[in-house]
XYZ file of C-alpha atoms in Angstrom:
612
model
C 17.089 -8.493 329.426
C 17.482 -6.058 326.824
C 18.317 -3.181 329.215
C 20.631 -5.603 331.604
C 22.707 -6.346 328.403
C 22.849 -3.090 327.344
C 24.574 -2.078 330.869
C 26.818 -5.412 330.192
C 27.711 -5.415 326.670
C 27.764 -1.569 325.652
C 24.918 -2.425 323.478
C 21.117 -4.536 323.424
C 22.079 -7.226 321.113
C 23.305 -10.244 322.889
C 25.457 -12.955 321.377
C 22.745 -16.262 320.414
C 22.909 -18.754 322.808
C 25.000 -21.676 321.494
C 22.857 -25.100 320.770
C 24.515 -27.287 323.345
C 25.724 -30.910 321.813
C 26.316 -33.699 323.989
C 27.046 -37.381 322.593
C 28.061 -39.652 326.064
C 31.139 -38.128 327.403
C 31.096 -36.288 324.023
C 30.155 -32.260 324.567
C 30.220 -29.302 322.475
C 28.454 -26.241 321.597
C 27.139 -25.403 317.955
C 27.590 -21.499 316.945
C 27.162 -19.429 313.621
C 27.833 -23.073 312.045
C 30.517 -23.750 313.905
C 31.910 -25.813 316.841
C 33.096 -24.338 320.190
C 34.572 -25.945 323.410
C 34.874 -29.611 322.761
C 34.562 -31.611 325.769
C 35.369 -35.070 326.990
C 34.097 -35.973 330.365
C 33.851 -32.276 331.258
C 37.732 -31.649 329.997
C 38.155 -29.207 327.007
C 40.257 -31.025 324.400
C 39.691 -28.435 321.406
C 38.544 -24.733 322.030
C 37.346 -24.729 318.450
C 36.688 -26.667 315.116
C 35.889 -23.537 312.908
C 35.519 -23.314 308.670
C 36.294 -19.549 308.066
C 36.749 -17.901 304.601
C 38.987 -14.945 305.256
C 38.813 -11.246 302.982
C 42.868 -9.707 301.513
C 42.590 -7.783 305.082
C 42.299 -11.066 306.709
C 38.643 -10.110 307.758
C 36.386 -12.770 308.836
C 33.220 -13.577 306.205
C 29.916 -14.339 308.105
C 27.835 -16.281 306.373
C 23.733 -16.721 306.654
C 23.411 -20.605 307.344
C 20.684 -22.048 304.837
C 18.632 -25.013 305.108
C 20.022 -26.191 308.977
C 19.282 -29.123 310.935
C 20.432 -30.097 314.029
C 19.491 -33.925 315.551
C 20.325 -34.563 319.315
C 19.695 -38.559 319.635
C 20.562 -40.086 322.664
C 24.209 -41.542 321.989
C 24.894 -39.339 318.556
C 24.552 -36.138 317.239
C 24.131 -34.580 313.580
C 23.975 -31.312 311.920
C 23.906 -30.320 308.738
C 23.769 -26.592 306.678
C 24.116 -24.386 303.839
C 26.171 -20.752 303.688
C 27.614 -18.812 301.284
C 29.639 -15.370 301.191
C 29.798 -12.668 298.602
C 33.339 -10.910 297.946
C 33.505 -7.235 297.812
C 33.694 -7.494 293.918
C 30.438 -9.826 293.632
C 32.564 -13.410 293.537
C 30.306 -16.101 295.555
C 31.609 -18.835 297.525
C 28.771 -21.556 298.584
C 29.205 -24.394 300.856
C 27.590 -27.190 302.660
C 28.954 -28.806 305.968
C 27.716 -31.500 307.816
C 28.822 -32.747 311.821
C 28.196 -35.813 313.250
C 28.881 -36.915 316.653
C 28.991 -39.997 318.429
C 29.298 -41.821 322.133
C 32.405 -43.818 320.899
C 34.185 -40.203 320.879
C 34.408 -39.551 317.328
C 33.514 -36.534 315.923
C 33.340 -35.683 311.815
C 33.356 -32.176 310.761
C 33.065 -31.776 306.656
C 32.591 -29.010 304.211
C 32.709 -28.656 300.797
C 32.838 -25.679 299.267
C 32.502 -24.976 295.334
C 33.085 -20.916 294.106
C 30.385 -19.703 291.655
C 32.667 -17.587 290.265
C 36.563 -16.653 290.977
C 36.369 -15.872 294.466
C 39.622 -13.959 296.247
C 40.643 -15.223 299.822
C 43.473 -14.624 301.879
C 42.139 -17.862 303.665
C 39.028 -20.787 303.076
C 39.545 -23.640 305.252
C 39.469 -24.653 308.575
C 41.188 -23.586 312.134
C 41.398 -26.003 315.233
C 42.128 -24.381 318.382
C 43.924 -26.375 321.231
C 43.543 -24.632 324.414
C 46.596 -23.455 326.622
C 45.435 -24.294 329.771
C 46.753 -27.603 330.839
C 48.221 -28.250 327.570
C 51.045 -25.559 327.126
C 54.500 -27.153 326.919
C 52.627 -30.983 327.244
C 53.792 -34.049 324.746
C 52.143 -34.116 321.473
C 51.980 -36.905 318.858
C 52.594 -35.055 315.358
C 51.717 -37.162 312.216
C 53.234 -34.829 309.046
C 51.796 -35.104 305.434
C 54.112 -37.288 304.162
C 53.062 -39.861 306.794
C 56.354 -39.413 309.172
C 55.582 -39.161 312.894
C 57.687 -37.102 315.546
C 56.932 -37.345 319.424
C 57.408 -33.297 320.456
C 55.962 -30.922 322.804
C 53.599 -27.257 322.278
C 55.782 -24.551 323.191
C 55.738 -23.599 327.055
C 57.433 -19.876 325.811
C 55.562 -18.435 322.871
C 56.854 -19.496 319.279
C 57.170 -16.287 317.142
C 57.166 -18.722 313.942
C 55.532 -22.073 313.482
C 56.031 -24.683 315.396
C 54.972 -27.478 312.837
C 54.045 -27.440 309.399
C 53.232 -29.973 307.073
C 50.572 -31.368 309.292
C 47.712 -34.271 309.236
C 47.338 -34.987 312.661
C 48.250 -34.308 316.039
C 47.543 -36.451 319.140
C 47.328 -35.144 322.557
C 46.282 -36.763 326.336
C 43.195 -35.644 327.602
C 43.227 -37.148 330.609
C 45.647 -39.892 331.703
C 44.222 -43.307 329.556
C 42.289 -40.945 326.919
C 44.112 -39.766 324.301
C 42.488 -37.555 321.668
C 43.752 -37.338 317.798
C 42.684 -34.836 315.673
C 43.373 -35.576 312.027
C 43.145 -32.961 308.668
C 42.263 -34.001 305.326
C 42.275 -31.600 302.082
C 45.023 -29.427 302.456
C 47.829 -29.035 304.246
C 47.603 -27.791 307.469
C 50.057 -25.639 310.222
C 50.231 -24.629 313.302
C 50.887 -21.009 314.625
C 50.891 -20.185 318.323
C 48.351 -17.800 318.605
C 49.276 -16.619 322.231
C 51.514 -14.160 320.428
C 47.960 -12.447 319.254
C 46.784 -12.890 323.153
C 44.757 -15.864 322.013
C 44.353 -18.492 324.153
C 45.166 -21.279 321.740
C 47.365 -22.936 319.417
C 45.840 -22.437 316.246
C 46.122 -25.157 313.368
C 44.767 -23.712 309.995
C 44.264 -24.204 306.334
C 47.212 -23.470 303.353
C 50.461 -22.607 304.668
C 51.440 -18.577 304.929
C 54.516 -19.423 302.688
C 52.200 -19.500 299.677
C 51.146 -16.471 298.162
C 48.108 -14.490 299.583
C 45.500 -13.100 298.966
C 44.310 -16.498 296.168
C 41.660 -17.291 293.904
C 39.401 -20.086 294.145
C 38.540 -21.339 290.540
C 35.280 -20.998 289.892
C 33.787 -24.532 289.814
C 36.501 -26.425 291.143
C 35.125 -27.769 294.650
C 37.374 -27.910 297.629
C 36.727 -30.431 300.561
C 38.008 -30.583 303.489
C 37.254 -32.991 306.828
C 38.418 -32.797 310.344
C 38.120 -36.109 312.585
C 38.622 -35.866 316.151
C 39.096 -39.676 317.659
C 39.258 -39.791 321.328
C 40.554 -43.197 322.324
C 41.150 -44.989 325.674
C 38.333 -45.223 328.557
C 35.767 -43.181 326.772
C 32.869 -43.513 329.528
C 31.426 -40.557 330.384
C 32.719 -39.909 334.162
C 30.950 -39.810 337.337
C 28.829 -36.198 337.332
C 31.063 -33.785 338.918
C 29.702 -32.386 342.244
C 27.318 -28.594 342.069
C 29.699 -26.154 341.551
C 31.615 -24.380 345.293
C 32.053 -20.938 345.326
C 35.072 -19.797 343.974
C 38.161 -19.127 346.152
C 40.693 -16.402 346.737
C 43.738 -17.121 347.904
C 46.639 -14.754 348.659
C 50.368 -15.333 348.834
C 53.862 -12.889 349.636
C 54.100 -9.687 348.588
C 56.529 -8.977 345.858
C 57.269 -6.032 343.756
C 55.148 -2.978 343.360
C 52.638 -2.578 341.049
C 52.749 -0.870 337.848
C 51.921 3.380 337.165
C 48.689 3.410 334.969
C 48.985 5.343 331.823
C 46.422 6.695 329.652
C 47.138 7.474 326.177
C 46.078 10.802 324.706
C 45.813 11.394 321.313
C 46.235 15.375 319.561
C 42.561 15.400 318.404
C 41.772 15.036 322.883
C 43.333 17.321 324.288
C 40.419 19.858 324.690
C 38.233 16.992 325.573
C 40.458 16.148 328.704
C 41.656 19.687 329.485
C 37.359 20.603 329.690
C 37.377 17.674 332.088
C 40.290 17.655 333.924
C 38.142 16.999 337.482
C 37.447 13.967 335.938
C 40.772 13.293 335.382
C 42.187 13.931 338.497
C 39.715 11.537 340.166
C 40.518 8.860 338.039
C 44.920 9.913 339.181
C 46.929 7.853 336.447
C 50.631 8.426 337.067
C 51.550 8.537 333.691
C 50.526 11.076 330.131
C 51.294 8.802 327.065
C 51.385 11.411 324.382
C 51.294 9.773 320.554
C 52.889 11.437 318.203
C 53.071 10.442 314.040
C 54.571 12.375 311.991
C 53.190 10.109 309.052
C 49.632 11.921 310.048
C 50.427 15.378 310.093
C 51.597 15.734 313.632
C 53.898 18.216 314.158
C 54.186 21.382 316.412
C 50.689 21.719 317.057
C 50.381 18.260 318.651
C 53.160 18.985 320.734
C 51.470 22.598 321.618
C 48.523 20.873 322.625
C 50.343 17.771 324.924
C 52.301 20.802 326.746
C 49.068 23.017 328.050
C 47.387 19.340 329.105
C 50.854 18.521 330.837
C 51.110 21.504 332.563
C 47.423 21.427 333.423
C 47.511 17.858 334.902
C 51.057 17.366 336.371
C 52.962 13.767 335.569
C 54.446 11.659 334.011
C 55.211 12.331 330.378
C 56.364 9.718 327.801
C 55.825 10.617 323.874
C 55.466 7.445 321.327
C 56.899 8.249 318.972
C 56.554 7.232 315.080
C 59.704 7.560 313.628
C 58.916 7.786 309.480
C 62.662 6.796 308.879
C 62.462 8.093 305.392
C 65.472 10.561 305.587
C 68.011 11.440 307.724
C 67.373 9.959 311.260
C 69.327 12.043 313.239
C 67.046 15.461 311.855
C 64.343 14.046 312.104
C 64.723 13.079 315.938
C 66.317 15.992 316.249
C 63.738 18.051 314.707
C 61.031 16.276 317.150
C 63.187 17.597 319.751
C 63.247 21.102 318.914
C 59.568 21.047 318.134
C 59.482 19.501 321.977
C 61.189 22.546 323.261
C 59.799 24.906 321.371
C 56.504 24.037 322.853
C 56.984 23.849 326.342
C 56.622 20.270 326.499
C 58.468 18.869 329.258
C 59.163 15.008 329.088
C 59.469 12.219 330.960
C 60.500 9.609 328.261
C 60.066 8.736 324.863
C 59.819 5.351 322.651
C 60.624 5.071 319.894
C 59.758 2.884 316.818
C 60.087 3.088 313.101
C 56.642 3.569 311.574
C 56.852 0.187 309.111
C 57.536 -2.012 312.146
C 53.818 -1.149 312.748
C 52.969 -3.482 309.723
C 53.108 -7.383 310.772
C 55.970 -9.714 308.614
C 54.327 -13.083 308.213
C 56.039 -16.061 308.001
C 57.430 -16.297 304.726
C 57.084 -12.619 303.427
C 60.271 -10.214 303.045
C 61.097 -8.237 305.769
C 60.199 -3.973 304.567
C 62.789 -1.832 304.011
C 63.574 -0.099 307.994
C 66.410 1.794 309.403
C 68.937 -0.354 311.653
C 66.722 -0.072 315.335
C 70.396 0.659 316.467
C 70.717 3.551 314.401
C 67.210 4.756 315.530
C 68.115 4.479 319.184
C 71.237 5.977 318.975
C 69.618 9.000 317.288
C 66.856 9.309 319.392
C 69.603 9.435 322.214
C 71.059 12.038 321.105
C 67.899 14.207 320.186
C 66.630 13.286 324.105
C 69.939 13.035 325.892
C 68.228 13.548 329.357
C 65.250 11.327 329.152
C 64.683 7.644 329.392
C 64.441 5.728 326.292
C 62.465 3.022 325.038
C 61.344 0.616 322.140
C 59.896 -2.383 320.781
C 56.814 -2.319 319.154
C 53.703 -0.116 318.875
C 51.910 -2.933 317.450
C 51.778 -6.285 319.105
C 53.549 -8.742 320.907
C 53.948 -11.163 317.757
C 55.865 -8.250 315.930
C 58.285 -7.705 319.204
C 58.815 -11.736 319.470
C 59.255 -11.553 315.688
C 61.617 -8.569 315.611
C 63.697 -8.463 318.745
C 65.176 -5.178 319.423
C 68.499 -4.840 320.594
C 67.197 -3.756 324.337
C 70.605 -2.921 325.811
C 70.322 0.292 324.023
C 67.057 1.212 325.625
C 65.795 1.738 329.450
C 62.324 0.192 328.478
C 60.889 -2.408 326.260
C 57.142 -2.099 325.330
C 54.458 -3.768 323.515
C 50.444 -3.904 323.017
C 48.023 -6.482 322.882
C 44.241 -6.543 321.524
C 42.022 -9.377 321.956
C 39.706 -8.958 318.608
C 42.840 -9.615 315.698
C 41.099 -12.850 315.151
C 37.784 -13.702 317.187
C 35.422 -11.072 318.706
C 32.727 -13.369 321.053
C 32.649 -12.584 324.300
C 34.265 -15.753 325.251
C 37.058 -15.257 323.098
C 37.702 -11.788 324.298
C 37.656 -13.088 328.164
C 39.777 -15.807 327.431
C 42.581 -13.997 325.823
C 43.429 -13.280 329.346
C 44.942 -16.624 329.656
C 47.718 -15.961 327.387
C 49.052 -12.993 328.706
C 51.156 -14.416 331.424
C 52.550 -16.483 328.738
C 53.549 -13.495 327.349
C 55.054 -11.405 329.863
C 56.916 -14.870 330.570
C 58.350 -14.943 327.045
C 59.361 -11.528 327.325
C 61.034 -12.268 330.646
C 63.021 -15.046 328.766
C 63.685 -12.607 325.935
C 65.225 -9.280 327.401
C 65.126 -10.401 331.377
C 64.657 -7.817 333.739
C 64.667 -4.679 331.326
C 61.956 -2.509 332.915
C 58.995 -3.680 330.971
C 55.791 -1.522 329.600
C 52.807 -3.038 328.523
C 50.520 -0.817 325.998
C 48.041 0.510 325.107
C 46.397 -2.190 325.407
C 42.275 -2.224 324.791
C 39.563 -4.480 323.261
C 39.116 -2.592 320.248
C 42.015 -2.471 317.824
C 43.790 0.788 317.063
C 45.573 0.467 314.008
C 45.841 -3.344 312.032
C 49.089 -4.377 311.551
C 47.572 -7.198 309.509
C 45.602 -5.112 306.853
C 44.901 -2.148 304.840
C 43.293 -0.670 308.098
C 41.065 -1.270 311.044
C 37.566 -2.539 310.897
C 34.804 0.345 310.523
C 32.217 -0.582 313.362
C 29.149 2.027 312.311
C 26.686 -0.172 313.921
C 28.298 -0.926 316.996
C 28.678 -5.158 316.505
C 31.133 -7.984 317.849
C 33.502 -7.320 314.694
C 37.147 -8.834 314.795
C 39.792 -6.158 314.047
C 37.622 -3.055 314.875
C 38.590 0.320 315.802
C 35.938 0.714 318.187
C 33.944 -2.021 320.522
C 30.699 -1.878 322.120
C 31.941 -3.297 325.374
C 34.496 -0.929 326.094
C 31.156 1.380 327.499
C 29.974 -1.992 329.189
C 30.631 -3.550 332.538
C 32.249 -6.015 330.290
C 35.729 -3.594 329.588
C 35.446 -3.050 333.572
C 35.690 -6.308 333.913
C 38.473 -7.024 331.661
C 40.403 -4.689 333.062
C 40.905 -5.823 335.780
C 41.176 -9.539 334.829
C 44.368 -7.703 332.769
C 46.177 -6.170 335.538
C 45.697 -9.834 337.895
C 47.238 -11.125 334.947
C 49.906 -9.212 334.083
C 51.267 -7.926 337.396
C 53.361 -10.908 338.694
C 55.805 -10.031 335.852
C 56.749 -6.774 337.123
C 56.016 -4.628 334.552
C 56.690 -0.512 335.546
C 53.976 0.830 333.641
C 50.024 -0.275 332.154
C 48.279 1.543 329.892
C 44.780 0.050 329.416
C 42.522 3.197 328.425
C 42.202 6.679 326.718
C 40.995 9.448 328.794
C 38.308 10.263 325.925
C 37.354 9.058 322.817
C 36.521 5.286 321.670
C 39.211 3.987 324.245
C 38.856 6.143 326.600
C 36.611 6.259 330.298
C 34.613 9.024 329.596
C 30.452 7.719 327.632
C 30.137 9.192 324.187
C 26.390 9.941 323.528
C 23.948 6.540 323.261
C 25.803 4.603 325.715
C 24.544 3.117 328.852
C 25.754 6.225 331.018
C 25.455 9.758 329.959
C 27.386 11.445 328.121
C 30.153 12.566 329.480
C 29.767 10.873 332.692
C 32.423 7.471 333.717
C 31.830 4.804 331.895
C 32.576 1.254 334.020
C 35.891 0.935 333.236
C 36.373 4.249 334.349
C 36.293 2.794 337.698
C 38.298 -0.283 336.852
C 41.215 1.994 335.800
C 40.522 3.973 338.859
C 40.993 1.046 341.492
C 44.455 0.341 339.755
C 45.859 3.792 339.693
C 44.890 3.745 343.718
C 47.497 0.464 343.713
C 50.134 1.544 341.710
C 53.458 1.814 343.345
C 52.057 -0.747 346.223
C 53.375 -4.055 346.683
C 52.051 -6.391 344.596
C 50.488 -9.432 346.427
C 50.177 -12.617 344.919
C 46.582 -13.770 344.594
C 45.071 -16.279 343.054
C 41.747 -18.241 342.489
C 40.723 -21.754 342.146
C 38.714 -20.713 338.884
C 40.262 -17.835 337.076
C 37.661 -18.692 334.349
C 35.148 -17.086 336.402
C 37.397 -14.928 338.681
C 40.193 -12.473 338.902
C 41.887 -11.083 341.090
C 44.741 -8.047 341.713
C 45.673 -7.421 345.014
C 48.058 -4.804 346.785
C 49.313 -4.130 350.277
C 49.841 0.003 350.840
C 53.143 1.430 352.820
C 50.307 1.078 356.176
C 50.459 -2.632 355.501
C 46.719 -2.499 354.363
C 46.079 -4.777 351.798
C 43.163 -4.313 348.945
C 41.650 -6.483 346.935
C 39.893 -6.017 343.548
C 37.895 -8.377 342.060
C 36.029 -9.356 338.791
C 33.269 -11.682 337.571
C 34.800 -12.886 334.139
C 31.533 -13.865 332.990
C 27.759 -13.905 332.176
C 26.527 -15.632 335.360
C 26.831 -14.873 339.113
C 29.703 -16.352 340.839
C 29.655 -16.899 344.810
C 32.768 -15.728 345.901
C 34.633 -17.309 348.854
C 36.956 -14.598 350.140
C 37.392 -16.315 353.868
C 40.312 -15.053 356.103
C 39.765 -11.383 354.200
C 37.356 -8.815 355.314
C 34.134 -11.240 354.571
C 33.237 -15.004 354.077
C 30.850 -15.454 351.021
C 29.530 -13.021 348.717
C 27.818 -13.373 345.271
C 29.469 -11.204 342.087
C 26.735 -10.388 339.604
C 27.589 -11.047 335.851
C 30.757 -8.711 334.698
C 31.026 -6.885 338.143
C 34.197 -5.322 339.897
C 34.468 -5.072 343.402
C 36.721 -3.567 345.781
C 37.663 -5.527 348.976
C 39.778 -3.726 352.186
């Protein structure tokens, strides 16, 4: 096991398994004291009830759990438990929490936490998760704190704000005659759509982000808070669903072509991928993404270095950009230019975007001081008169749906994603591939059909837009907001890779960048890996398959569980079509791939396969 999740995971330790809860129709699982996919006759009606205490970078404490029990009876459940966290500084925050369960479809969920001493928190409280799927733009019941109630709807389109505030419960159907309310007591609560961090959730948390953060919890002043979920309506646990049919593929028209895949090189790689530029070749993306920050020291060198690997591997060139916008904009572009020219580097395009729009504004915080994005683009234009130009954001989607740049100035709008800002399981990371079509929809609706680039965009985060700085990951865990990630040198990253592009690719974007060459993000195994050094690590093969598809027509496939399955397909200028596939999870899936090149075949836990 250890070796097979070594292979899997980029790493031998293996997430516990989750002690599975089940109270009549009533199912959920119990992890690192908290609750995860809540079910009601086998329907999910919250992803998560979770009590996190949050550090000033927004890092997530986790606590040892003390003195737990867990009792399974045969129409109720209970568990009880003690945890505690120390700050950085030595405060201590103890709590105890208790869950109880029941066949009637209530569930209880109650902590109460009491600081030893002033402890600092930019959160302590808990965050309900309502999944997308099925749910996104459905009615909701919302009950606000001052006991007014307003029937509404979750947002279909991502909401770069909140969508309610003031919150003690909201009421949602489950299935038609069971209608599930899950009510807040001691705080107020809001909701944020957490799609805009590719979560797959609406996320309703603890003390609004209007208040000032980070806060101190008195030291002995105990804080309590309770969630009840009440599921009302024909409660009965329903007739045991059939054993499970292998999962189909099913392919529609063919549409536009699919997207050039980038790779993003960084100055510090260059000699890395010029020693292995066989390797390089063989794995063909269309596209050089050269990043360039001037607020680290770049300067000619970098540039030096991007022009012998351009000239070395021959394509597409696009520099990003940092613009410091601490002087005068049109020298500094200007200057980049020159610099550009003087070292031989030939470009293809350039984005642009002013080095503070890096940093998230939350709700309620004043916007930093930034040159007009009009002003920027107009100087960049006139530093790179003969190149495309584009913008947006370097960070994340939530900063382009919170800042919307003025895209008739630009040939390209762009973005990242990264699926570890707030949750780093492997379930959360696989899942955030359900929001991204809500998100290239939502930029659809924002700038329409402006060609559209998507990344870099990999597990691990690389740079926090929410903190100080990334996570440090020295001992290679599951760590939200880290700049590295076991799993990128697993089967895992292949895997999510490709579940990516099948997500992503009916929006028509011209351009995904989803790996480095080298590095932490790139396809090449560092030493103590589970391939040799230097040698392809899985995704390298995932990244491969879609630079063999790019500029095909894109062919609409689907399947009946893209839970378990994904899948990109393509049909070449020969009218061959090929399929890839990927196993989004742990266990095998039997595949059903009838009127293809096969009937039936089985995909091992995390694997990619190529089809035609």
């Amino acid at each position: 096991m250890t070796a097979d999740a070594f292979l899997l995971y980029g790493t031998p330790a293996v997430e516990p398994e989750p002690v599975r809860l089940r109270a009549g129709a009533l199912t959920a699982e119990f992890v690192n004291g908290n609750l995860r996919t809540i079910r009601h006759g086998g329907i999910e009606v919250l992803r998560a009830i979770s009590y996190l205490v949050r550090d000033r970078d927004w890092g997530t404490y986790k606590p040892a759990l003390t003195d737990l029990t867990v009792d399974q009876g045969a129409e109720t459940f209970s568990i009880s438990y003690s945890a505690n966290c120390v700050g950085p500084e030595g405060g201590r925050l103890d709590f105890r929490a208790t869950i109880k369960g029941s066949a009637d479809g209530q569930l209880v969920f109650d902590v109460s936490a009491l600081p030893e001493s002033d402890f600092e928190t930019n959160r302590c409280g808990f965050c309900i998760l309502h999944p997308i799927a099925g749910l996104a733009g459905s009615p909701v019941t919302i009950e606000h704190t001052d006991g007014s109630v307003v029937e509404t709807r979750l947002p279909h389109l991502i909401d770069p704000w909140q969508p309610f505030k003031d919150l003690r419960a909201i009421t949602h159907e489950v299935r038609p005659g069971v209608a599930a309310e899950c009510r807040m007591e001691g705080d107020a609560f809001e909701m944020e759509d957490q799609r805009n961090w590719s979560d797959a959730s609406y996320k309703t948390y603890v003390r609004p982000l209007a208040l000032p953060w980070p806060y101190v919890l008195p030291a002995g002043e105990t804080l309590r808070q309770t969630i009840r979920l009440r599921i009302a309506g024909d409660v009965k646990a329903p007739a045991a669903a059939a054993a499970a049919e292998p999962v189909r593929v099913e392919f529609g028209e063919a549409g536009s072509v699919l997207p050039d895949i980038g790779v993003i090189i960084y100055p510090d790689e260059v000699d890395a991928a010029l020693a292995n530029l066989p390797m390089l070749s063989t794995l063909g993306p269309r596209q050089l993404m050269f990043h360039y920050d001037p607020t680290c020291g770049h300067g000619l060198d970098a540039l030096r270095s991007y022009a012998r690997l351009a000239a070395a591997y021959p394509a597409e060139t696009t520099l990003e950009c940092v613009v410091s916008g601490t002087g005068d904009l049109d020298a500094e572009l200007s200057g980049v230019a020159g610099m550009a020219r003087q070292a031989g580097l030939k470009l293809s395009a350039i984005a642009v975007s002013p080095s503070v729009d890096r940093q998230s504004t939350p709700p309620g915080s004043a916007w930093p001081q930034c040159p007009p994005l009009e002003d920027v683009y107009a100087a960049a234009r006139r530093a790179f008169p003969d190149i495309r130009l584009g913008g947006g954001m370097f960070s994340y989607f939530t900063e382009l749906n919170r800042k919307r740049v003025p895209a008739d100035l630009l040939d390209f709008v762009t973005h990242c994603t990264c699926p570890i800002v707030h949750a780093a399981d492997d379930l959360s990371v696989m899942q955030s591939l359900e929001a991204l079509p809500f998100i290239t929809a939502s930029v659809r609706a924002i700038f329409g059909a402006k060609p559209y680039r998507i990344g870099p965009s990999t597990i691990a985060m690389r740079q926090n837009p929410y903190g100080g700085a990334t996570k440090a990951n020295p001992h290679n865990q599951r760590i939200a907001m880290a700049d590295r990630d076991p799993r990128h040198a697993g089967l895992f990253a292949a895997a999510w890779t490709i579940g990516y592009a099948a997500r992503v690719a009916p929006a028509g974007p011209e351009m995904l960048t989803l790996s480095s060459f080298t590095g932490p993000f790139g396809v090449l195994a560092s030493s103590g890996e589970p391939t040799e050094e230097g040698t392809s690590r899985p995704i390298f093969h995932a990244v491969k398959g879609l630079c063999e598809l790019a500029g095909h027509r894109h062919v609409a496939a689907s399947t009946t569980d893209e839970a378990r399955l994904a899948a990109v397909a393509a049909r070449s200028p020969s009218g061959k079509t090929v399929v890839w596939l990927a196993n989004l999870t742990a266990s095998d899936v039997p595949v059903d791939i009838s009127g293809f090149d096969r009937r039936q075949l089985v995909m091992t836990p995390y694997a990619i396969t190529r089809i035609g």
